[in-house]
mmCIF file of C-alpha atoms and ligand atoms in Angstrom:
data_model
loop_
_atom_site.group_PDB
_atom_site.id
_atom_site.type_symbol
_atom_site.label_atom_id
_atom_site.label_comp_id
_atom_site.label_asym_id
_atom_site.label_seq_id
_atom_site.Cartn_x
_atom_site.Cartn_y
_atom_site.Cartn_z
ATOM 1 C CA UNK A 1 -30.197 -15.464 33.162
ATOM 2 C CA UNK A 2 -29.834 -16.401 29.509
ATOM 3 C CA UNK A 3 -32.832 -15.956 27.239
ATOM 4 C CA UNK A 4 -32.467 -19.297 25.492
ATOM 5 C CA UNK A 5 -30.354 -22.360 24.983
ATOM 6 C CA UNK A 6 -28.697 -23.777 21.846
ATOM 7 C CA UNK A 7 -27.618 -27.384 21.608
ATOM 8 C CA UNK A 8 -24.430 -28.016 19.634
ATOM 9 C CA UNK A 9 -26.181 -30.782 17.746
ATOM 10 C CA UNK A 10 -28.834 -28.287 16.502
ATOM 11 C CA UNK A 11 -26.353 -25.989 14.732
ATOM 12 C CA UNK A 12 -26.667 -28.078 11.560
ATOM 13 C CA UNK A 13 -30.418 -27.460 11.597
ATOM 14 C CA UNK A 14 -29.794 -23.712 11.996
ATOM 15 C CA UNK A 15 -27.329 -23.693 9.078
ATOM 16 C CA UNK A 16 -29.821 -25.526 6.856
ATOM 17 C CA UNK A 17 -32.647 -23.209 7.836
ATOM 18 C CA UNK A 18 -30.638 -20.038 7.044
ATOM 19 C CA UNK A 19 -29.379 -21.421 3.745
ATOM 20 C CA UNK A 20 -32.747 -22.847 2.669
ATOM 21 C CA UNK A 21 -34.162 -19.322 3.016
ATOM 22 C CA UNK A 22 -31.478 -18.071 0.604
ATOM 23 C CA UNK A 23 -29.111 -16.706 3.257
ATOM 24 C CA UNK A 24 -25.396 -17.181 3.914
ATOM 25 C CA UNK A 25 -24.057 -18.904 7.014
ATOM 26 C CA UNK A 26 -20.496 -17.840 7.766
ATOM 27 C CA UNK A 27 -18.433 -19.287 10.597
ATOM 28 C CA UNK A 28 -14.845 -20.155 11.563
ATOM 29 C CA UNK A 29 -13.741 -23.176 9.527
ATOM 30 C CA UNK A 30 -10.366 -24.517 8.451
ATOM 31 C CA UNK A 31 -8.721 -23.397 5.203
ATOM 32 C CA UNK A 32 -5.035 -24.105 4.616
ATOM 33 C CA UNK A 33 -4.979 -25.423 8.204
ATOM 34 C CA UNK A 34 -6.024 -22.076 9.645
ATOM 35 C CA UNK A 35 -9.362 -20.942 11.034
ATOM 36 C CA UNK A 36 -10.957 -18.401 8.716
ATOM 37 C CA UNK A 37 -14.444 -16.984 8.421
ATOM 38 C CA UNK A 38 -16.041 -18.673 5.441
ATOM 39 C CA UNK A 39 -19.395 -19.853 4.139
ATOM 40 C CA UNK A 40 -20.249 -23.261 5.506
ATOM 41 C CA UNK A 41 -23.076 -25.627 4.669
ATOM 42 C CA UNK A 42 -22.804 -28.135 7.516
ATOM 43 C CA UNK A 43 -21.916 -28.172 11.206
ATOM 44 C CA UNK A 44 -19.076 -30.620 10.491
ATOM 45 C CA UNK A 45 -17.150 -27.805 8.810
ATOM 46 C CA UNK A 46 -17.063 -25.690 11.991
ATOM 47 C CA UNK A 47 -13.649 -25.349 13.623
ATOM 48 C CA UNK A 48 -14.024 -25.861 17.372
ATOM 49 C CA UNK A 49 -10.460 -24.981 18.285
ATOM 50 C CA UNK A 50 -9.944 -21.396 17.123
ATOM 51 C CA UNK A 51 -8.964 -18.330 19.108
ATOM 52 C CA UNK A 52 -9.689 -15.797 16.369
ATOM 53 C CA UNK A 53 -10.092 -16.500 12.645
ATOM 54 C CA UNK A 54 -7.203 -15.289 10.512
ATOM 55 C CA UNK A 55 -9.341 -12.926 8.415
ATOM 56 C CA UNK A 56 -11.742 -10.302 9.655
ATOM 57 C CA UNK A 57 -15.408 -10.674 8.829
ATOM 58 C CA UNK A 58 -15.389 -7.024 7.717
ATOM 59 C CA UNK A 59 -15.253 -8.500 4.217
ATOM 60 C CA UNK A 60 -18.911 -9.508 4.601
ATOM 61 C CA UNK A 61 -19.897 -5.829 4.582
ATOM 62 C CA UNK A 62 -16.811 -4.375 2.899
ATOM 63 C CA UNK A 63 -15.571 -6.884 0.301
ATOM 64 C CA UNK A 64 -11.968 -6.864 -0.880
ATOM 65 C CA UNK A 65 -13.184 -5.789 -4.306
ATOM 66 C CA UNK A 66 -16.580 -5.016 -5.778
ATOM 67 C CA UNK A 67 -18.082 -3.326 -8.819
ATOM 68 C CA UNK A 68 -19.976 -0.179 -7.849
ATOM 69 C CA UNK A 69 -20.779 1.207 -11.322
ATOM 70 C CA UNK A 70 -20.466 0.544 -15.048
ATOM 71 C CA UNK A 71 -19.183 3.131 -17.487
ATOM 72 C CA UNK A 72 -19.274 3.680 -21.205
ATOM 73 C CA UNK A 73 -17.329 6.165 -23.309
ATOM 74 C CA UNK A 74 -19.119 7.327 -26.462
ATOM 75 C CA UNK A 75 -19.287 10.203 -28.910
ATOM 76 C CA UNK A 76 -21.789 11.912 -26.616
ATOM 77 C CA UNK A 77 -19.608 11.695 -23.538
ATOM 78 C CA UNK A 78 -19.101 9.377 -20.604
ATOM 79 C CA UNK A 79 -22.012 7.406 -19.169
ATOM 80 C CA UNK A 80 -21.960 6.091 -15.597
ATOM 81 C CA UNK A 81 -24.592 3.779 -14.137
ATOM 82 C CA UNK A 82 -24.374 2.814 -10.475
ATOM 83 C CA UNK A 83 -24.825 -0.795 -9.451
ATOM 84 C CA UNK A 84 -27.462 -1.788 -6.938
ATOM 85 C CA UNK A 85 -26.077 -2.983 -3.650
ATOM 86 C CA UNK A 86 -25.835 -6.729 -3.709
ATOM 87 C CA UNK A 87 -25.870 -8.981 -0.714
ATOM 88 C CA UNK A 88 -28.016 -11.530 1.060
ATOM 89 C CA UNK A 89 -29.221 -12.129 4.566
ATOM 90 C CA UNK A 90 -26.050 -13.298 6.284
ATOM 91 C CA UNK A 91 -25.379 -14.894 9.634
ATOM 92 C CA UNK A 92 -21.894 -14.844 11.079
ATOM 93 C CA UNK A 93 -21.693 -17.472 13.793
ATOM 94 C CA UNK A 94 -18.904 -17.752 16.350
ATOM 95 C CA UNK A 95 -17.555 -14.225 15.947
ATOM 96 C CA UNK A 96 -15.400 -12.977 18.783
ATOM 97 C CA UNK A 97 -16.549 -10.001 20.915
ATOM 98 C CA UNK A 98 -13.548 -7.843 19.925
ATOM 99 C CA UNK A 99 -14.464 -8.170 16.293
ATOM 100 C CA UNK A 100 -18.155 -7.528 16.857
ATOM 101 C CA UNK A 101 -17.197 -4.195 18.429
ATOM 102 C CA UNK A 102 -15.394 -3.285 15.214
ATOM 103 C CA UNK A 103 -18.624 -3.232 13.196
ATOM 104 C CA UNK A 104 -19.569 -0.041 15.004
ATOM 105 C CA UNK A 105 -16.205 1.394 13.980
ATOM 106 C CA UNK A 106 -16.818 0.612 10.317
ATOM 107 C CA UNK A 107 -20.307 2.069 10.469
ATOM 108 C CA UNK A 108 -18.919 5.279 12.000
ATOM 109 C CA UNK A 109 -16.697 5.793 8.982
ATOM 110 C CA UNK A 110 -19.108 4.626 6.322
ATOM 111 C CA UNK A 111 -21.854 6.941 7.598
ATOM 112 C CA UNK A 112 -19.602 9.915 8.348
ATOM 113 C CA UNK A 113 -21.130 12.629 6.142
ATOM 114 C CA UNK A 114 -21.654 10.348 3.175
ATOM 115 C CA UNK A 115 -23.638 7.134 3.622
ATOM 116 C CA UNK A 116 -21.841 4.277 1.883
ATOM 117 C CA UNK A 117 -24.778 1.985 1.252
ATOM 118 C CA UNK A 118 -22.554 -0.729 -0.159
ATOM 119 C CA UNK A 119 -21.482 -1.240 3.435
ATOM 120 C CA UNK A 120 -24.508 -0.175 5.483
ATOM 121 C CA UNK A 121 -27.105 -2.150 3.537
ATOM 122 C CA UNK A 122 -25.059 -5.313 3.926
ATOM 123 C CA UNK A 123 -24.648 -4.648 7.625
ATOM 124 C CA UNK A 124 -28.407 -4.190 7.953
ATOM 125 C CA UNK A 125 -28.790 -7.753 6.665
ATOM 126 C CA UNK A 126 -26.079 -9.208 8.887
ATOM 127 C CA UNK A 127 -26.821 -11.070 12.120
ATOM 128 C CA UNK A 128 -23.753 -11.317 14.363
ATOM 129 C CA UNK A 129 -23.663 -14.245 16.776
ATOM 130 C CA UNK A 130 -20.687 -13.971 19.109
ATOM 131 C CA UNK A 131 -19.213 -16.582 21.422
ATOM 132 C CA UNK A 132 -17.483 -15.334 24.579
ATOM 133 C CA UNK A 133 -13.795 -16.314 24.583
ATOM 134 C CA UNK A 134 -12.704 -19.362 26.513
ATOM 135 C CA UNK A 135 -9.226 -19.142 24.954
ATOM 136 C CA UNK A 136 -6.751 -16.359 24.247
ATOM 137 C CA UNK A 137 -3.173 -16.069 23.087
ATOM 138 C CA UNK A 138 -0.346 -13.633 23.773
ATOM 139 C CA UNK A 139 -1.512 -11.280 21.022
ATOM 140 C CA UNK A 140 -5.015 -10.694 22.473
ATOM 141 C CA UNK A 141 -5.307 -7.348 24.284
ATOM 142 C CA UNK A 142 -9.022 -6.429 24.245
ATOM 143 C CA UNK A 143 -8.994 -5.510 27.946
ATOM 144 C CA UNK A 144 -6.272 -2.908 27.326
ATOM 145 C CA UNK A 145 -8.636 -1.023 24.991
ATOM 146 C CA UNK A 146 -11.520 -1.276 27.487
ATOM 147 C CA UNK A 147 -13.305 -4.243 25.911
ATOM 148 C CA UNK A 148 -13.598 -7.740 27.288
ATOM 149 C CA UNK A 149 -13.903 -11.340 26.054
ATOM 150 C CA UNK A 150 -17.578 -11.168 26.978
ATOM 151 C CA UNK A 151 -18.410 -7.688 25.585
ATOM 152 C CA UNK A 152 -21.660 -7.637 23.648
ATOM 153 C CA UNK A 153 -21.053 -4.404 21.706
ATOM 154 C CA UNK A 154 -21.934 -5.106 18.085
ATOM 155 C CA UNK A 155 -23.432 -8.548 18.806
ATOM 156 C CA UNK A 156 -26.992 -9.392 17.918
ATOM 157 C CA UNK A 157 -26.902 -12.668 19.815
ATOM 158 C CA UNK A 158 -24.236 -13.479 22.420
ATOM 159 C CA UNK A 159 -23.434 -17.091 23.310
ATOM 160 C CA UNK A 160 -21.581 -18.571 26.272
ATOM 161 C CA UNK A 161 -20.220 -22.071 25.772
ATOM 162 C CA UNK A 162 -20.953 -24.805 28.278
ATOM 163 C CA UNK A 163 -18.726 -27.688 29.294
ATOM 164 C CA UNK A 164 -20.875 -29.963 27.150
ATOM 165 C CA UNK A 165 -20.244 -27.789 24.071
ATOM 166 C CA UNK A 166 -23.749 -26.292 24.054
ATOM 167 C CA UNK A 167 -24.525 -22.579 24.432
ATOM 168 C CA UNK A 168 -26.406 -20.246 26.737
ATOM 169 C CA UNK A 169 -28.026 -17.642 24.490
ATOM 170 C CA UNK A 170 -28.474 -13.920 25.210
ATOM 171 C CA UNK A 171 -30.308 -11.780 22.691
ATOM 172 C CA UNK A 172 -28.656 -8.372 22.500
ATOM 173 C CA UNK A 173 -30.367 -6.426 19.722
ATOM 174 C CA UNK A 174 -33.840 -6.341 18.208
ATOM 175 C CA UNK A 175 -32.330 -8.053 15.160
ATOM 176 C CA UNK A 176 -31.051 -10.786 17.461
ATOM 177 C CA UNK A 177 -34.434 -11.210 19.156
ATOM 178 C CA UNK A 178 -36.150 -11.519 15.792
ATOM 179 C CA UNK A 179 -33.568 -14.088 14.652
ATOM 180 C CA UNK A 180 -34.104 -16.214 17.767
ATOM 181 C CA UNK A 181 -37.888 -15.999 17.374
ATOM 182 C CA UNK A 182 -37.623 -17.019 13.720
ATOM 183 C CA UNK A 183 -35.536 -20.068 14.641
ATOM 184 C CA UNK A 184 -37.387 -21.000 17.813
ATOM 185 C CA UNK A 185 -37.192 -24.684 16.888
ATOM 186 C CA UNK A 186 -33.421 -24.458 17.398
ATOM 187 C CA UNK A 187 -33.154 -21.948 20.238
ATOM 188 C CA UNK A 188 -34.763 -23.806 23.129
ATOM 189 C CA UNK A 189 -36.597 -21.878 25.776
ATOM 190 C CA UNK A 190 -34.806 -23.313 28.784
ATOM 191 C CA UNK A 191 -31.186 -24.254 29.427
ATOM 192 C CA UNK A 192 -30.462 -27.751 30.667
ATOM 193 C CA UNK A 193 -30.472 -27.806 34.443
ATOM 194 C CA UNK A 194 -26.923 -29.191 34.506
ATOM 195 C CA UNK A 195 -25.419 -26.646 32.054
ATOM 196 C CA UNK A 196 -22.036 -25.402 33.342
ATOM 197 C CA UNK A 197 -20.534 -22.402 31.554
ATOM 198 C CA UNK A 198 -16.874 -22.669 30.602
ATOM 199 C CA UNK A 199 -14.653 -20.048 32.261
ATOM 200 C CA UNK A 200 -13.995 -16.910 30.240
ATOM 201 C CA UNK A 201 -10.320 -16.191 29.631
ATOM 202 C CA UNK A 202 -9.551 -12.568 30.408
ATOM 203 C CA UNK A 203 -6.318 -11.287 28.786
ATOM 204 C CA UNK A 204 -4.317 -9.342 31.339
ATOM 205 C CA UNK A 205 -4.498 -5.595 30.825
ATOM 206 C CA UNK A 206 -1.111 -4.267 29.686
ATOM 207 C CA UNK A 207 -0.130 -2.178 32.690
ATOM 208 C CA UNK A 208 2.185 0.217 30.864
ATOM 209 C CA UNK A 209 -0.484 1.351 28.387
ATOM 210 C CA UNK A 210 -2.422 4.555 29.020
ATOM 211 C CA UNK A 211 -4.886 5.371 26.212
ATOM 212 C CA UNK A 212 -5.450 8.944 27.406
ATOM 213 C CA UNK A 213 -1.704 9.653 27.475
ATOM 214 C CA UNK A 214 -1.347 8.190 24.003
ATOM 215 C CA UNK A 215 -4.147 10.399 22.679
ATOM 216 C CA UNK A 216 -2.585 13.475 24.281
ATOM 217 C CA UNK A 217 0.840 12.694 22.816
ATOM 218 C CA UNK A 218 -0.647 12.129 19.368
ATOM 219 C CA UNK A 219 -2.725 15.311 19.531
ATOM 220 C CA UNK A 220 0.380 17.470 19.779
ATOM 221 C CA UNK A 221 1.588 18.110 16.230
ATOM 222 C CA UNK A 222 5.070 18.876 17.601
ATOM 223 C CA UNK A 223 5.357 15.115 18.081
ATOM 224 C CA UNK A 224 4.895 14.364 14.394
ATOM 225 C CA UNK A 225 8.633 14.464 13.820
ATOM 226 C CA UNK A 226 9.503 12.909 17.190
ATOM 227 C CA UNK A 227 12.401 10.418 16.768
ATOM 228 C CA UNK A 228 10.260 7.840 18.553
ATOM 229 C CA UNK A 229 8.518 7.039 15.244
ATOM 230 C CA UNK A 230 11.527 5.940 13.193
ATOM 231 C CA UNK A 231 13.021 4.296 16.304
ATOM 232 C CA UNK A 232 9.972 2.138 16.951
ATOM 233 C CA UNK A 233 8.751 1.436 13.456
ATOM 234 C CA UNK A 234 11.828 1.430 11.201
ATOM 235 C CA UNK A 235 11.557 -2.310 10.609
ATOM 236 C CA UNK A 236 8.113 -2.040 8.973
ATOM 237 C CA UNK A 237 8.407 -3.165 5.349
ATOM 238 C CA UNK A 238 5.072 -1.665 4.284
ATOM 239 C CA UNK A 239 3.506 -4.968 3.266
ATOM 240 C CA UNK A 240 0.027 -3.826 4.383
ATOM 241 C CA UNK A 241 -0.847 -7.198 5.952
ATOM 242 C CA UNK A 242 -1.772 -5.523 9.250
ATOM 243 C CA UNK A 243 -4.348 -3.331 7.539
ATOM 244 C CA UNK A 244 -5.937 -6.132 5.536
ATOM 245 C CA UNK A 245 -6.558 -8.317 8.581
ATOM 246 C CA UNK A 246 -7.562 -5.422 10.845
ATOM 247 C CA UNK A 247 -11.322 -5.345 11.471
ATOM 248 C CA UNK A 248 -11.406 -1.545 11.759
ATOM 249 C CA UNK A 249 -9.126 -0.610 8.827
ATOM 250 C CA UNK A 250 -11.351 0.647 6.075
ATOM 251 C CA UNK A 251 -9.278 2.423 3.404
ATOM 252 C CA UNK A 252 -10.247 1.789 -0.191
ATOM 253 C CA UNK A 253 -9.452 3.029 -3.649
ATOM 254 C CA UNK A 254 -11.700 3.461 -6.676
ATOM 255 C CA UNK A 255 -10.387 2.269 -10.030
ATOM 256 C CA UNK A 256 -11.908 2.251 -13.497
ATOM 257 C CA UNK A 257 -11.148 -0.963 -15.323
ATOM 258 C CA UNK A 258 -11.881 -1.302 -19.017
ATOM 259 C CA UNK A 259 -13.508 -4.564 -20.004
ATOM 260 C CA UNK A 260 -12.158 -4.294 -23.548
ATOM 261 C CA UNK A 261 -11.940 -8.031 -24.052
ATOM 262 C CA UNK A 262 -14.956 -9.091 -22.036
ATOM 263 C CA UNK A 263 -17.286 -6.241 -22.986
ATOM 264 C CA UNK A 264 -19.153 -5.527 -26.174
ATOM 265 C CA UNK A 265 -16.949 -2.590 -27.157
ATOM 266 C CA UNK A 266 -13.490 -1.348 -26.106
ATOM 267 C CA UNK A 267 -15.178 1.734 -24.643
ATOM 268 C CA UNK A 268 -16.838 0.301 -21.580
ATOM 269 C CA UNK A 269 -15.796 -0.926 -18.229
ATOM 270 C CA UNK A 270 -16.366 -1.263 -14.505
ATOM 271 C CA UNK A 271 -15.744 1.098 -11.637
ATOM 272 C CA UNK A 272 -14.406 -0.936 -8.716
ATOM 273 C CA UNK A 273 -13.988 -0.281 -5.036
ATOM 274 C CA UNK A 274 -10.877 -2.123 -3.776
ATOM 275 C CA UNK A 275 -9.240 -2.406 -0.384
ATOM 276 C CA UNK A 276 -6.253 -0.115 -0.084
ATOM 277 C CA UNK A 277 -3.783 0.413 2.755
ATOM 278 C CA UNK A 278 -2.169 3.479 4.281
ATOM 279 C CA UNK A 279 0.989 1.360 4.658
ATOM 280 C CA UNK A 280 1.622 1.351 0.898
ATOM 281 C CA UNK A 281 4.178 3.879 -0.344
ATOM 282 C CA UNK A 282 1.928 5.198 -3.117
ATOM 283 C CA UNK A 283 -1.162 5.549 -0.914
ATOM 284 C CA UNK A 284 -0.682 9.308 -0.505
ATOM 285 C CA UNK A 285 1.366 9.894 -3.642
ATOM 286 C CA UNK A 286 0.063 13.051 -5.358
ATOM 287 C CA UNK A 287 -0.174 13.429 -9.136
ATOM 288 C CA UNK A 288 2.575 16.070 -8.824
ATOM 289 C CA UNK A 289 4.984 13.446 -7.496
ATOM 290 C CA UNK A 290 4.920 14.892 -3.969
ATOM 291 C CA UNK A 291 4.237 12.384 -1.204
ATOM 292 C CA UNK A 292 3.412 13.820 2.249
ATOM 293 C CA UNK A 293 4.117 10.412 3.794
ATOM 294 C CA UNK A 294 7.307 9.690 1.953
ATOM 295 C CA UNK A 295 8.892 7.306 4.464
ATOM 296 C CA UNK A 296 7.552 4.156 6.074
ATOM 297 C CA UNK A 297 7.637 5.478 9.630
ATOM 298 C CA UNK A 298 5.280 8.303 8.581
ATOM 299 C CA UNK A 299 2.886 5.767 7.116
ATOM 300 C CA UNK A 300 3.029 3.658 10.244
ATOM 301 C CA UNK A 301 2.552 6.773 12.384
ATOM 302 C CA UNK A 302 -0.576 7.558 10.384
ATOM 303 C CA UNK A 303 -2.093 4.153 11.078
ATOM 304 C CA UNK A 304 -1.392 4.517 14.781
ATOM 305 C CA UNK A 305 -2.802 8.073 14.758
ATOM 306 C CA UNK A 306 -5.947 6.816 13.076
ATOM 307 C CA UNK A 307 -6.517 4.176 15.762
ATOM 308 C CA UNK A 308 -5.675 6.161 18.873
ATOM 309 C CA UNK A 309 -6.234 9.812 18.014
ATOM 310 C CA UNK A 310 -8.515 10.415 15.029
ATOM 311 C CA UNK A 311 -11.031 7.691 15.879
ATOM 312 C CA UNK A 312 -11.463 8.514 19.575
ATOM 313 C CA UNK A 313 -11.800 12.209 18.741
ATOM 314 C CA UNK A 314 -14.322 11.850 15.942
ATOM 315 C CA UNK A 315 -16.370 8.837 16.960
ATOM 316 C CA UNK A 316 -17.614 7.042 20.048
ATOM 317 C CA UNK A 317 -16.552 3.724 18.484
ATOM 318 C CA UNK A 318 -13.044 2.278 18.786
ATOM 319 C CA UNK A 319 -10.189 2.571 16.308
ATOM 320 C CA UNK A 320 -8.564 -0.552 17.743
ATOM 321 C CA UNK A 321 -10.446 -3.400 19.387
ATOM 322 C CA UNK A 322 -7.368 -5.262 20.631
ATOM 323 C CA UNK A 323 -7.887 -8.349 18.495
ATOM 324 C CA UNK A 324 -4.131 -8.741 18.017
ATOM 325 C CA UNK A 325 -4.395 -9.834 14.374
ATOM 326 C CA UNK A 326 -1.852 -7.250 13.207
ATOM 327 C CA UNK A 327 0.633 -8.674 15.719
ATOM 328 C CA UNK A 328 0.077 -12.248 14.554
ATOM 329 C CA UNK A 329 0.530 -11.532 10.850
ATOM 330 C CA UNK A 330 3.324 -8.968 10.853
ATOM 331 C CA UNK A 331 6.340 -10.521 9.071
ATOM 332 C CA UNK A 332 8.809 -8.342 11.008
ATOM 333 C CA UNK A 333 7.109 -8.750 14.401
ATOM 334 C CA UNK A 334 6.180 -5.099 14.821
ATOM 335 C CA UNK A 335 3.914 -5.286 17.856
ATOM 336 C CA UNK A 336 1.429 -2.406 18.162
ATOM 337 C CA UNK A 337 1.219 -2.897 21.953
ATOM 338 C CA UNK A 338 4.975 -2.236 22.270
ATOM 339 C CA UNK A 339 4.452 1.100 20.520
ATOM 340 C CA UNK A 340 1.449 1.809 22.783
ATOM 341 C CA UNK A 341 3.619 1.154 25.831
ATOM 342 C CA UNK A 342 6.520 3.224 24.543
ATOM 343 C CA UNK A 343 4.298 6.218 23.732
ATOM 344 C CA UNK A 344 2.526 5.916 27.105
ATOM 345 C CA UNK A 345 5.897 6.387 28.833
ATOM 346 C CA UNK A 346 6.683 9.626 26.976
ATOM 347 C CA UNK A 347 6.283 12.853 28.948
HETATM 348 S S1 SF4 B 401 -4.881 -2.411 15.096
HETATM 349 FE FE1 SF4 B 401 -4.331 -4.573 15.311
HETATM 350 S S2 SF4 B 401 -5.129 -5.157 17.327
HETATM 351 FE FE2 SF4 B 401 -6.115 -3.220 16.773
HETATM 352 S S3 SF4 B 401 -8.064 -3.832 15.798
HETATM 353 FE FE3 SF4 B 401 -6.534 -3.602 14.152
HETATM 354 S S4 SF4 B 401 -5.649 -5.666 13.865
HETATM 355 FE FE4 SF4 B 401 -6.759 -5.650 15.818
HETATM 356 S S1 SF4 B 402 3.573 -3.248 10.526
HETATM 357 FE FE1 SF4 B 402 4.135 -5.306 9.829
HETATM 358 S S2 SF4 B 402 2.284 -6.089 8.804
HETATM 359 FE FE2 SF4 B 402 2.040 -3.835 8.960
HETATM 360 S S3 SF4 B 402 2.859 -3.032 7.033
HETATM 361 FE FE3 SF4 B 402 4.553 -3.034 8.498
HETATM 362 S S4 SF4 B 402 5.599 -4.985 8.149
HETATM 363 FE FE4 SF4 B 402 3.572 -5.171 7.191
#
């Protein structure tokens, strides 16, 4: 039984309530004719016809670029002053279950030894409201990585859509319960008696994929130079698009940028944290000129290793949640599931 009920017509009231309290309300809405997660201020902006927004909402906790410190260079040396973590209470509405599961993956990395509060403090203030999938496309493969279109991992509140476009509401976390209680004028206590839940679309599990076999193959360092890598991934052009849209990819770089023209003196600037990508040819370039991943297939192999070997060994969270975004955006149609199948068939 659901805990509560949300009428479609009350979403506008929820948006106003969150924003009036100083928070952000982020949901799938159209931009350049594609569904993307973005800040919205009215229910009319919501896109009702999306499968998965083009971008990942990881940028709500891990922005593409942000200033983490300010520096000055003076006669007495270099001064560095860290920035406080910014961010507001944020609600992401209409997230898909695959993506919600990826938040756990980001937290695993950003709390692994060192706590990256730029990420964790934002996540603490994020309420994730998922909607179980009633649509899928050929790129969706959540079931192949042991998730499902109705998984609640990473959700605070999980919704199931009804035929009338309203929602049955399940609170998943304490944060979710508190959110529902705070907005009890919107989340009604009882579902309508005639509420019929839309059927969930379950992507078929890819039969040829065996995650355990993949992990075993990847664990054997003798397979690093296996010809399978150049054979399967030679067409990758290293654009990095797959990593930028991936909800679990988390690589970043730190750069110091002088603010000579905007600052008071030429000797001050900002330290920035920027998204980076293991698919870029200079990602592992050493100052000596040596590059341990000097060809594209090695870079692609690394990304695959990260998802299906390093992550499952180090963390209980998933390296890949089967969202299929990397398949949809890849300009050369390099399909990660084809590589998963090919590796699964190897002895
Ligand atoms: S590797 Fe591809 S399918 Fe897996 S989580 Fe990342 S974008 Fe989604
Ligand atoms: S796999 Fe595709 S999207 Fe990813 S870097 Fe290579 S060409 Fe770009």
